[in-house]
Short mmCIF file of C-alpha atoms and ligand atoms in Angstrom, two decimals:
data_model
loop_
_atom_site.label_atom_id
_atom_site.label_comp_id
_atom_site.label_asym_id
_atom_site.label_seq_id
_atom_site.Cartn_x
_atom_site.Cartn_y
_atom_site.Cartn_z
CA MET A 1 98.48 97.33 101.31
CA ARG A 2 100.05 94.45 99.58
CA ASP A 3 103.68 93.66 99.22
CA PRO A 4 103.61 92.20 95.71
CA SER A 5 106.44 89.82 96.47
CA ARG A 6 104.70 88.65 99.68
CA ARG A 7 108.02 89.12 101.43
CA ASP A 8 106.26 90.55 104.48
CA THR A 9 104.44 87.35 105.09
CA PHE A 10 107.64 85.35 104.89
CA ARG A 11 109.56 87.76 107.06
CA ILE A 12 106.89 87.63 109.76
CA ALA A 13 106.78 83.87 109.66
CA ALA A 14 110.58 83.66 109.90
CA GLY A 15 110.66 86.15 112.79
CA LEU A 16 108.20 84.13 114.77
CA ALA A 17 110.01 80.88 114.15
CA ALA A 18 113.28 82.45 115.31
CA GLY A 19 111.62 83.65 118.50
CA THR A 20 110.42 80.23 119.59
CA VAL A 21 112.32 77.70 121.66
CA ALA A 22 113.96 75.09 119.48
CA GLY A 23 111.64 72.18 118.94
CA ALA A 24 108.54 74.01 120.19
CA ILE A 25 105.64 74.49 117.83
CA PRO A 26 104.85 78.20 117.37
CA ASP A 27 101.56 78.97 119.06
CA LEU A 28 100.03 80.96 116.29
CA SER A 29 96.80 80.38 114.45
CA ALA A 30 96.65 81.00 110.73
CA ALA A 31 94.18 83.83 111.39
CA ALA A 32 96.59 85.61 113.76
CA ALA A 33 99.41 85.24 111.24
CA ASP A 34 97.13 86.67 108.56
CA ALA A 35 96.23 89.60 110.80
CA ARG A 36 99.89 90.41 111.42
CA ALA A 37 100.71 90.09 107.76
CA ASP A 38 97.77 92.42 107.01
CA GLU A 39 99.14 94.97 109.42
CA ALA A 40 102.56 94.90 107.78
CA ARG A 41 100.99 95.23 104.36
CA ARG A 42 99.05 98.31 105.44
CA ARG A 43 102.15 100.32 106.14
CA TYR A 44 101.74 103.73 104.63
CA LEU A 45 105.09 103.81 102.83
CA THR A 46 106.67 100.94 100.94
CA PRO A 47 110.41 100.55 101.63
CA GLY A 48 112.41 101.27 98.47
CA ASP A 49 113.57 97.67 98.07
CA GLU A 50 110.06 96.22 98.40
CA PHE A 51 108.28 97.86 95.47
CA GLY A 52 107.16 95.62 92.65
CA ASP A 53 109.91 96.09 90.06
CA VAL A 54 109.28 96.77 86.36
CA SER A 55 112.65 97.20 84.67
CA ARG A 56 114.07 96.49 81.26
CA GLY A 57 117.61 95.52 80.63
CA ASP A 58 119.88 92.55 80.47
CA PRO A 59 121.54 92.89 82.88
CA VAL A 60 119.07 95.23 84.58
CA PRO A 61 120.84 98.52 85.43
CA HIS A 62 120.40 97.96 89.17
CA SER A 63 122.47 94.79 89.04
CA LEU A 64 125.61 96.73 87.99
CA ARG A 65 128.35 97.07 90.61
CA GLY A 66 131.74 98.74 91.08
CA GLU A 67 133.39 100.29 88.00
CA ALA A 68 130.45 99.35 85.78
CA LEU A 69 128.21 101.45 88.00
CA VAL A 70 130.56 104.45 87.82
CA LYS A 71 130.83 104.10 84.03
CA ALA A 72 127.04 104.06 83.81
CA ARG A 73 127.05 107.26 85.93
CA LEU A 74 124.76 105.60 88.45
CA THR A 75 126.68 106.54 91.60
CA PRO A 76 125.86 109.85 93.32
CA GLU A 77 129.31 111.27 92.39
CA ALA A 78 129.29 110.12 88.76
CA TRP A 79 125.65 110.99 88.02
CA ARG A 80 125.09 113.67 85.35
CA LEU A 81 122.00 114.87 83.52
CA GLU A 82 122.11 116.22 79.97
CA VAL A 83 119.59 118.92 79.05
CA VAL A 84 119.84 119.64 75.32
CA ALA A 85 117.69 120.67 72.35
CA GLU A 86 117.36 118.96 68.97
CA GLY A 87 116.39 120.08 65.45
CA LYS A 88 114.38 123.32 65.32
CA ALA A 89 114.18 123.48 69.12
CA LYS A 90 116.89 125.67 70.65
CA VAL A 91 118.28 126.55 74.09
CA PRO A 92 121.14 129.07 74.67
CA SER A 93 122.96 127.09 77.39
CA PRO A 94 122.60 123.35 76.79
CA ARG A 95 123.96 121.22 79.63
CA ARG A 96 126.11 118.55 78.05
CA ILE A 97 128.20 115.66 79.31
CA ASP A 98 130.99 116.12 76.71
CA ASP A 99 131.80 119.74 77.67
CA GLY A 100 131.37 119.28 81.42
CA THR A 101 128.21 121.39 81.73
CA ALA A 102 125.82 118.53 82.55
CA VAL A 103 123.81 118.91 85.77
CA ASP A 104 125.29 117.06 88.76
CA LEU A 105 123.63 115.90 91.96
CA ALA A 106 124.97 118.81 94.04
CA THR A 107 123.38 121.29 91.62
CA LEU A 108 120.09 119.40 91.76
CA ALA A 109 120.13 119.27 95.57
CA LYS A 110 120.92 123.00 95.72
CA LEU A 111 117.93 123.73 93.46
CA GLY A 112 115.93 121.46 95.76
CA GLU A 113 116.68 123.65 98.78
CA ALA A 114 114.68 126.47 97.19
CA LYS A 115 112.30 124.63 94.88
CA GLY A 116 112.09 121.08 96.22
CA VAL A 117 108.72 119.33 96.45
CA LEU A 118 107.92 116.53 98.90
CA PHE A 119 105.01 114.37 97.81
CA LEU A 120 103.32 111.00 98.13
CA LYS A 121 102.84 108.88 95.06
CA ALA A 122 101.98 105.29 94.41
CA MET A 123 103.70 103.67 91.44
CA GLN A 124 101.39 101.70 89.17
CA CYS A 125 102.20 100.00 85.90
CA THR A 126 99.67 100.46 83.14
CA ASN A 127 99.70 96.69 82.56
CA ILE A 128 99.63 95.44 86.17
CA ALA A 129 96.47 95.82 88.24
CA TYR A 130 97.70 96.14 91.83
CA PRO A 131 99.91 99.19 92.57
CA LEU A 132 103.64 98.42 92.94
CA GLY A 133 104.21 100.46 96.11
CA GLN A 134 103.86 103.92 97.59
CA GLY A 135 106.69 106.30 98.35
CA LEU A 136 107.35 109.69 99.83
CA TRP A 137 109.37 111.25 97.04
CA GLU A 138 111.32 114.47 96.90
CA GLY A 139 112.48 116.23 93.79
CA VAL A 140 112.83 119.40 91.78
CA PRO A 141 110.14 120.34 89.23
CA LEU A 142 111.42 119.47 85.75
CA ARG A 143 110.61 123.05 84.65
CA GLU A 144 113.24 124.35 87.13
CA VAL A 145 115.84 121.98 85.71
CA LEU A 146 114.98 123.15 82.17
CA ARG A 147 115.58 126.76 83.26
CA LEU A 148 119.23 125.86 83.76
CA ALA A 149 119.54 125.69 79.96
CA GLY A 150 118.12 129.19 79.44
CA PRO A 151 115.02 130.49 77.56
CA MET A 152 113.86 127.89 75.06
CA LYS A 153 112.58 128.35 71.51
CA GLU A 154 110.36 126.25 69.26
CA VAL A 155 109.89 123.51 71.85
CA ARG A 156 106.77 121.37 71.68
CA ARG A 157 107.77 118.32 73.66
CA VAL A 158 110.30 117.02 76.14
CA ALA A 159 111.72 113.53 75.65
CA TYR A 160 113.76 111.79 78.33
CA TRP A 161 115.42 108.47 79.06
CA GLY A 162 117.84 106.80 81.42
CA PHE A 163 120.81 104.47 81.38
CA HIS A 164 120.23 101.43 79.22
CA ASN A 165 123.50 99.49 78.87
CA ASP A 166 124.24 101.38 75.61
CA ASP A 167 122.07 98.89 73.79
CA PRO A 168 119.39 100.66 71.74
CA LYS A 169 117.06 97.69 72.22
CA GLN A 170 117.10 98.30 75.97
CA LEU A 171 116.15 101.96 75.65
CA PHE A 172 113.12 102.85 77.75
CA ARG A 173 112.05 106.37 77.08
CA SER A 174 109.14 108.67 77.70
CA SER A 175 107.97 112.19 76.88
CA LEU A 176 105.69 115.01 77.92
CA ALA A 177 104.07 117.96 76.12
CA ILE A 178 106.01 121.11 77.01
CA ASN A 179 102.93 122.69 78.61
CA GLN A 180 102.57 119.69 80.94
CA VAL A 181 106.07 120.50 82.15
CA LEU A 182 105.88 124.30 82.37
CA ASP A 183 102.28 125.31 83.04
CA THR A 184 101.49 123.55 86.31
CA PRO A 185 98.07 124.66 87.62
CA PRO A 186 98.16 126.19 91.12
CA GLY A 187 97.99 123.50 93.77
CA GLU A 188 98.86 120.70 91.31
CA LEU A 189 102.01 118.61 91.20
CA PRO A 190 104.41 119.09 88.25
CA PRO A 191 106.60 116.38 86.71
CA LEU A 192 109.60 116.05 89.03
CA VAL A 193 113.25 115.15 88.77
CA ALA A 194 113.33 113.12 91.99
CA TYR A 195 116.41 112.35 94.08
CA ARG A 196 115.00 111.23 97.44
CA LEU A 197 112.66 108.44 98.53
CA ASN A 198 111.27 107.84 102.03
CA GLY A 199 113.75 110.23 103.64
CA GLY A 200 116.93 108.88 102.00
CA PRO A 201 118.62 108.78 98.59
CA ILE A 202 116.66 106.89 95.93
CA PRO A 203 118.14 103.39 95.96
CA LEU A 204 119.62 102.07 92.72
CA GLU A 205 116.88 99.46 92.66
CA ARG A 206 114.20 102.18 92.45
CA GLY A 207 115.96 104.09 89.67
CA GLY A 208 118.38 106.18 91.73
CA PRO A 209 120.38 108.29 92.04
CA VAL A 210 117.78 110.26 90.05
CA ARG A 211 114.52 109.30 88.38
CA MET A 212 111.67 111.17 86.80
CA ILE A 213 108.33 111.05 88.59
CA VAL A 214 105.20 112.11 86.70
CA PRO A 215 102.61 112.16 89.48
CA TRP A 216 99.46 111.83 87.37
CA ALA A 217 100.72 109.11 85.06
CA HIS A 218 101.29 105.37 85.06
CA GLY A 219 104.79 104.10 85.78
CA PHE A 220 106.09 104.25 82.21
CA LYS A 221 106.41 108.07 82.39
CA SER A 222 108.53 107.80 85.55
CA ILE A 223 111.88 106.94 83.95
CA LYS A 224 114.50 105.42 86.23
CA TRP A 225 118.28 106.05 86.14
CA LEU A 226 117.50 109.35 84.37
CA ARG A 227 120.37 110.78 82.27
CA HIS A 228 119.02 112.61 79.21
CA VAL A 229 116.41 115.31 78.71
CA VAL A 230 115.91 116.47 75.13
CA LEU A 231 113.77 119.42 74.10
CA THR A 232 112.24 118.87 70.69
CA ASN A 233 109.93 120.42 68.16
CA ASP A 234 108.50 116.99 67.40
CA TYR A 235 104.87 116.93 68.59
CA ARG A 236 104.67 113.13 68.80
CA ALA A 237 104.91 111.03 71.92
CA ASN A 238 107.93 108.79 71.31
CA ASP A 239 107.42 106.74 74.47
CA THR A 240 108.62 103.16 74.43
CA TYR A 241 105.19 102.16 75.69
CA ALA A 242 103.44 103.95 72.80
CA LEU A 243 105.17 101.53 70.44
CA GLU A 244 103.75 98.66 72.44
CA ASP A 245 100.12 99.55 71.86
CA ASN A 246 99.59 101.34 75.19
CA ASP A 247 97.89 104.71 75.46
CA PRO A 248 100.91 106.98 76.05
CA GLU A 249 98.87 109.92 77.36
CA SER A 250 96.69 108.00 79.81
CA TYR A 251 96.22 109.48 83.25
CA LEU A 252 96.13 107.27 86.32
CA LYS A 253 92.71 105.74 86.65
CA THR A 254 90.90 105.51 89.94
CA ALA A 255 90.36 101.84 90.75
CA ALA A 256 89.79 99.59 93.76
CA TYR A 257 91.84 96.44 94.18
CA ILE A 258 91.28 93.62 96.68
CA ASP A 259 94.26 92.56 98.80
CA ASP A 260 95.24 88.93 98.20
CA ASP A 261 92.53 88.54 95.60
CA GLU A 262 93.99 85.26 94.33
CA ARG A 263 93.81 83.63 97.74
CA GLU A 264 90.52 82.35 99.14
CA ALA A 265 89.64 83.95 102.50
CA THR A 266 88.28 81.51 105.07
CA PHE A 267 86.33 82.34 108.23
CA ALA A 268 84.68 80.23 110.93
CA THR A 269 80.88 80.44 110.97
CA GLY A 270 79.73 83.27 113.23
CA THR A 271 82.95 85.30 113.08
CA PRO A 272 83.02 88.62 111.24
CA ALA A 273 84.69 88.30 107.85
CA ILE A 274 86.98 91.26 107.23
CA ILE A 275 88.21 91.77 103.68
CA ARG A 276 90.70 94.49 102.91
CA GLY A 277 91.66 96.27 99.78
CA THR A 278 93.53 99.22 98.34
CA ALA A 279 92.26 101.87 95.97
CA MET A 280 94.52 103.78 93.61
CA VAL A 281 93.30 107.35 93.68
CA GLY A 282 93.91 108.55 90.15
CA TRP A 283 93.42 111.80 88.26
CA PRO A 284 89.61 111.87 88.72
CA GLY A 285 89.82 111.42 92.52
CA LEU A 286 87.93 108.88 94.59
CA ASP A 287 84.44 109.32 95.96
CA ARG A 288 83.94 105.85 97.46
CA VAL A 289 84.57 102.14 97.16
CA GLU A 290 81.64 99.75 96.86
CA CYS A 291 81.38 96.00 97.32
CA TRP A 292 79.07 93.32 96.01
CA LEU A 293 78.82 89.99 97.79
CA ARG A 294 77.52 87.14 95.69
CA PRO A 295 76.68 83.71 97.11
CA ILE A 296 77.95 80.87 94.93
CA PRO A 297 75.69 77.83 94.75
CA GLU A 298 77.25 74.63 96.09
CA PRO A 299 79.08 72.68 95.03
CA ALA A 300 81.18 75.76 94.24
CA PRO A 301 83.96 75.43 91.67
CA ALA A 302 87.48 75.32 93.15
CA ARG A 303 88.34 78.75 91.78
CA ALA A 304 86.41 81.97 91.22
CA ALA A 305 84.95 81.94 87.75
CA GLU A 306 85.33 85.00 85.56
CA LEU A 307 82.06 86.87 85.34
CA LYS A 308 81.72 87.82 81.67
CA ASP A 309 80.81 91.41 80.84
CA ASP A 310 77.44 90.29 79.50
CA ASP A 311 76.55 88.11 82.49
CA PRO A 312 73.03 89.07 83.68
CA ALA A 313 74.27 89.01 87.31
CA TRP A 314 75.87 92.45 86.82
CA ALA A 315 72.48 94.05 86.20
CA THR A 316 71.02 92.89 89.52
CA ALA A 317 74.18 93.32 91.61
CA THR A 318 73.72 95.22 94.87
CA TRP A 319 76.69 97.46 95.62
CA LYS A 320 77.22 98.66 99.17
CA ALA A 321 79.66 101.27 100.40
CA CYS A 322 82.85 99.91 101.98
CA ARG A 323 84.71 101.59 104.83
CA MET A 324 87.60 103.82 103.86
CA ASP A 325 90.50 103.85 106.32
CA PRO A 326 91.06 107.35 107.70
CA PRO A 327 94.55 108.83 107.35
CA PRO A 328 96.87 107.05 109.81
CA SER A 329 96.18 108.62 113.23
CA ASP A 330 99.86 108.69 114.05
CA LEU A 331 101.12 109.83 110.70
CA ALA A 332 104.39 111.13 112.13
CA ALA A 333 105.29 107.58 113.20
CA GLU A 334 104.77 106.36 109.62
CA LEU A 335 107.01 109.02 108.10
CA PRO A 336 110.80 108.89 107.97
CA ALA A 337 112.48 110.53 110.96
CA GLY A 338 112.91 114.28 110.60
CA VAL A 339 110.24 114.75 107.91
CA ASP A 340 107.90 117.63 108.66
CA PRO A 341 104.45 116.42 107.47
CA ALA A 342 103.36 120.01 106.85
CA ARG A 343 105.86 120.11 103.96
CA ILE A 344 104.17 117.25 102.10
CA TRP A 345 102.12 118.23 99.06
CA GLY A 346 98.41 118.23 99.93
CA PHE A 347 99.00 118.46 103.69
CA GLY A 348 97.94 121.42 105.81
CA ARG A 349 99.91 123.33 108.42
CA ASP A 350 98.53 120.95 111.05
CA GLY A 351 100.51 118.16 109.34
CA ARG A 352 97.31 116.36 108.23
CA PRO A 353 96.16 115.73 104.64
CA ARG A 354 93.79 118.50 103.51
CA GLU A 355 91.76 116.09 101.42
CA TRP A 356 91.31 112.36 101.93
CA PRO A 357 91.71 110.11 100.04
CA MET A 358 94.49 111.98 98.27
CA ARG A 359 95.10 111.92 94.56
CA TYR A 360 98.06 109.79 93.37
CA SER A 361 98.21 107.86 96.63
CA LEU A 362 96.75 104.67 97.95
CA ALA A 363 93.52 104.60 99.92
CA PRO A 364 93.09 101.44 102.02
CA TRP A 365 89.53 100.21 102.49
CA SER A 366 87.81 97.30 104.17
CA VAL A 367 84.47 95.63 104.52
CA THR A 368 83.19 93.59 107.47
CA LEU A 369 80.68 90.91 106.57
CA GLU A 370 78.63 89.55 109.43
CA GLY A 371 75.98 86.89 109.88
CA LEU A 372 76.91 84.99 106.73
CA LYS A 373 75.61 81.44 106.41
CA PRO A 374 78.21 78.71 105.83
CA GLY A 375 79.07 78.48 102.16
CA THR A 376 81.04 80.04 99.34
CA TYR A 377 80.86 83.66 98.23
CA GLU A 378 82.55 86.03 95.83
CA LEU A 379 83.26 89.60 96.83
CA ARG A 380 83.72 92.21 94.12
CA ALA A 381 84.83 95.79 94.66
CA ARG A 382 84.66 98.90 92.51
CA ALA A 383 85.78 102.49 92.94
CA VAL A 384 83.46 105.38 92.12
CA ASP A 385 85.40 108.46 91.02
CA ARG A 386 84.53 112.09 91.72
CA ASN A 387 82.80 112.31 88.34
CA GLY A 388 80.40 109.56 89.39
CA PHE A 389 81.91 106.88 87.13
CA ALA A 390 82.00 103.41 88.64
CA GLN A 391 84.94 101.17 87.72
CA PRO A 392 85.58 99.91 85.03
CA GLU A 393 83.98 103.00 83.46
CA PRO A 394 84.59 105.55 82.04
CA ARG A 395 86.87 103.55 79.71
CA PRO A 396 85.94 99.94 80.05
CA PHE A 397 89.22 98.65 78.66
CA ALA A 398 91.00 96.49 81.16
CA GLN A 399 94.40 97.30 79.67
CA ARG A 400 96.43 99.70 77.58
CA SER A 401 95.35 102.80 79.51
CA GLY A 402 95.59 101.17 82.95
CA MET A 403 94.19 97.99 84.40
CA ASN A 404 90.87 98.69 86.06
CA GLY A 405 88.86 95.51 85.65
CA ILE A 406 86.67 94.57 88.61
CA GLN A 407 88.45 92.09 90.88
CA ALA A 408 86.83 89.26 92.80
CA ARG A 409 87.93 87.42 95.92
CA ARG A 410 86.54 84.09 97.05
CA ILE A 411 85.27 83.81 100.59
CA ARG A 412 84.51 80.59 102.39
CA ILE A 413 82.46 80.58 105.59
CA GLY A 414 82.60 77.43 107.74
CA ASP A 415 83.57 74.02 106.46
CA GLY A 416 80.67 73.84 104.04
CA PRO A 417 79.94 70.96 101.72
CA PRO A 418 82.82 69.47 99.70
CA ARG A 419 84.11 71.39 96.72
CA ALA A 420 83.55 70.39 93.14
CA GLY A 421 86.71 69.61 91.17
CA ARG A 422 88.75 68.33 94.12
N1 MTE B 501 114.88 103.32 82.74
C1 MTE B 501 113.73 102.68 82.95
N2 MTE B 501 112.73 103.35 83.58
C2 MTE B 501 111.54 102.72 83.82
C3 MTE B 501 111.31 101.41 83.35
C4 MTE B 501 112.38 100.74 82.70
O1 MTE B 501 112.28 99.56 82.31
N3 MTE B 501 113.57 101.40 82.52
N4 MTE B 501 110.08 100.82 83.54
C5 MTE B 501 108.97 101.76 83.71
C6 MTE B 501 107.73 101.10 84.05
S1 MTE B 501 106.89 100.36 82.79
C7 MTE B 501 107.20 101.16 85.32
S2 MTE B 501 105.69 100.53 85.65
C8 MTE B 501 107.94 101.81 86.43
C9 MTE B 501 108.09 100.85 87.60
O2 MTE B 501 108.76 101.48 88.65
P1 MTE B 501 109.39 100.64 89.84
O3 MTE B 501 110.22 99.53 89.27
O4 MTE B 501 110.17 101.63 90.64
O5 MTE B 501 108.25 100.08 90.67
O6 MTE B 501 109.22 102.26 86.03
C10 MTE B 501 109.28 102.83 84.74
N5 MTE B 501 110.58 103.40 84.48
MO1 MO B 502 104.84 99.71 83.46
#
């Protein structure tokens, strides 16, 4: 899977340089470096500080330090969560900051001992194609936190937001229908008030000490630096993203992405060309990933050209099934020390996933192309969901309800004739 910042690649390169005798040239082909970078990218869990970051604020909340951090209630000791009702909506025991009844981290962790949920979830922004990272999160269902305020009345929606430098313009808020919070179907994941990531506290950078995680939704529902939960009778989604023309109720789409799609992949003639990718397994599940390899007549343009929706090539495209990676064979080695895999949502008592690929997580795939003649090609990939819809269907909008356009990666076999435009 890809580290969006490409830090892996740099770190590997730096490590190798450090390990060589001063003055010696590292004995490493570009292909071997690529293979090692690939391996690092295909780690199952993304370290908390290596996710792609989507954060508002000036300064961003995770740049605060010292007293400013305490004032913002973003240290474990200072953190508090308000759970209140507004207007017609009522709760008997609101949890407020001003009267000292707000929920603290110890209370949340105590609830977690009885009701905690451990689950895998990839974070994906509705406006960025490639997922930002995948974590093993732990939290308490939001419905259990709401119970702390007592039986509610006249509630239709739950609105919530985090720390935002007390500047209304920096507010980033989200909301859920009350039934999405309370009436979790058996076997499904509820919205969670999360306080652990990859076996440790959620780092400040990822929205800690506490952030909301809505498993089935794009990132904008998963509010970082969570501080306020408000029960309301207002039926409208008041999400910040709704105001920006996004679809505030969109569920995660299932879509295949190609690793390093912007970079041309080059292979010597006669060697197998392995292309890797990552599928986001959304609400409708994933049946398979398919690829289409298209030779580009020489002289090929320097960059992959966009294939317009009405291009006749789509109609005659031949899509072939790609290989899905199985679950990591040594899953225990991929998990943080001390984590019992049997506790993870969707895993069986044997510590293996019951269903694969799993919803809300990343499914790595690959395709091996052999016997290709020297020349230039474009590889396209699409996911087919469990309802039989091939990406970009069922909603062929590239944006606003999740980016699921079909990606292309250029492949070059052999030296080939010179390129046009160079
Ligand atoms: N408080 C707050 N929460 C937030 C945001 C934000 O700007 N402020 N951005 C949201 C968006 S749009 C996304 S995609 C995810 C990104 O999560 P990440 O930075 O942990 O990858 O956080 C969401 N939660
Ligand atoms: Mo986002």
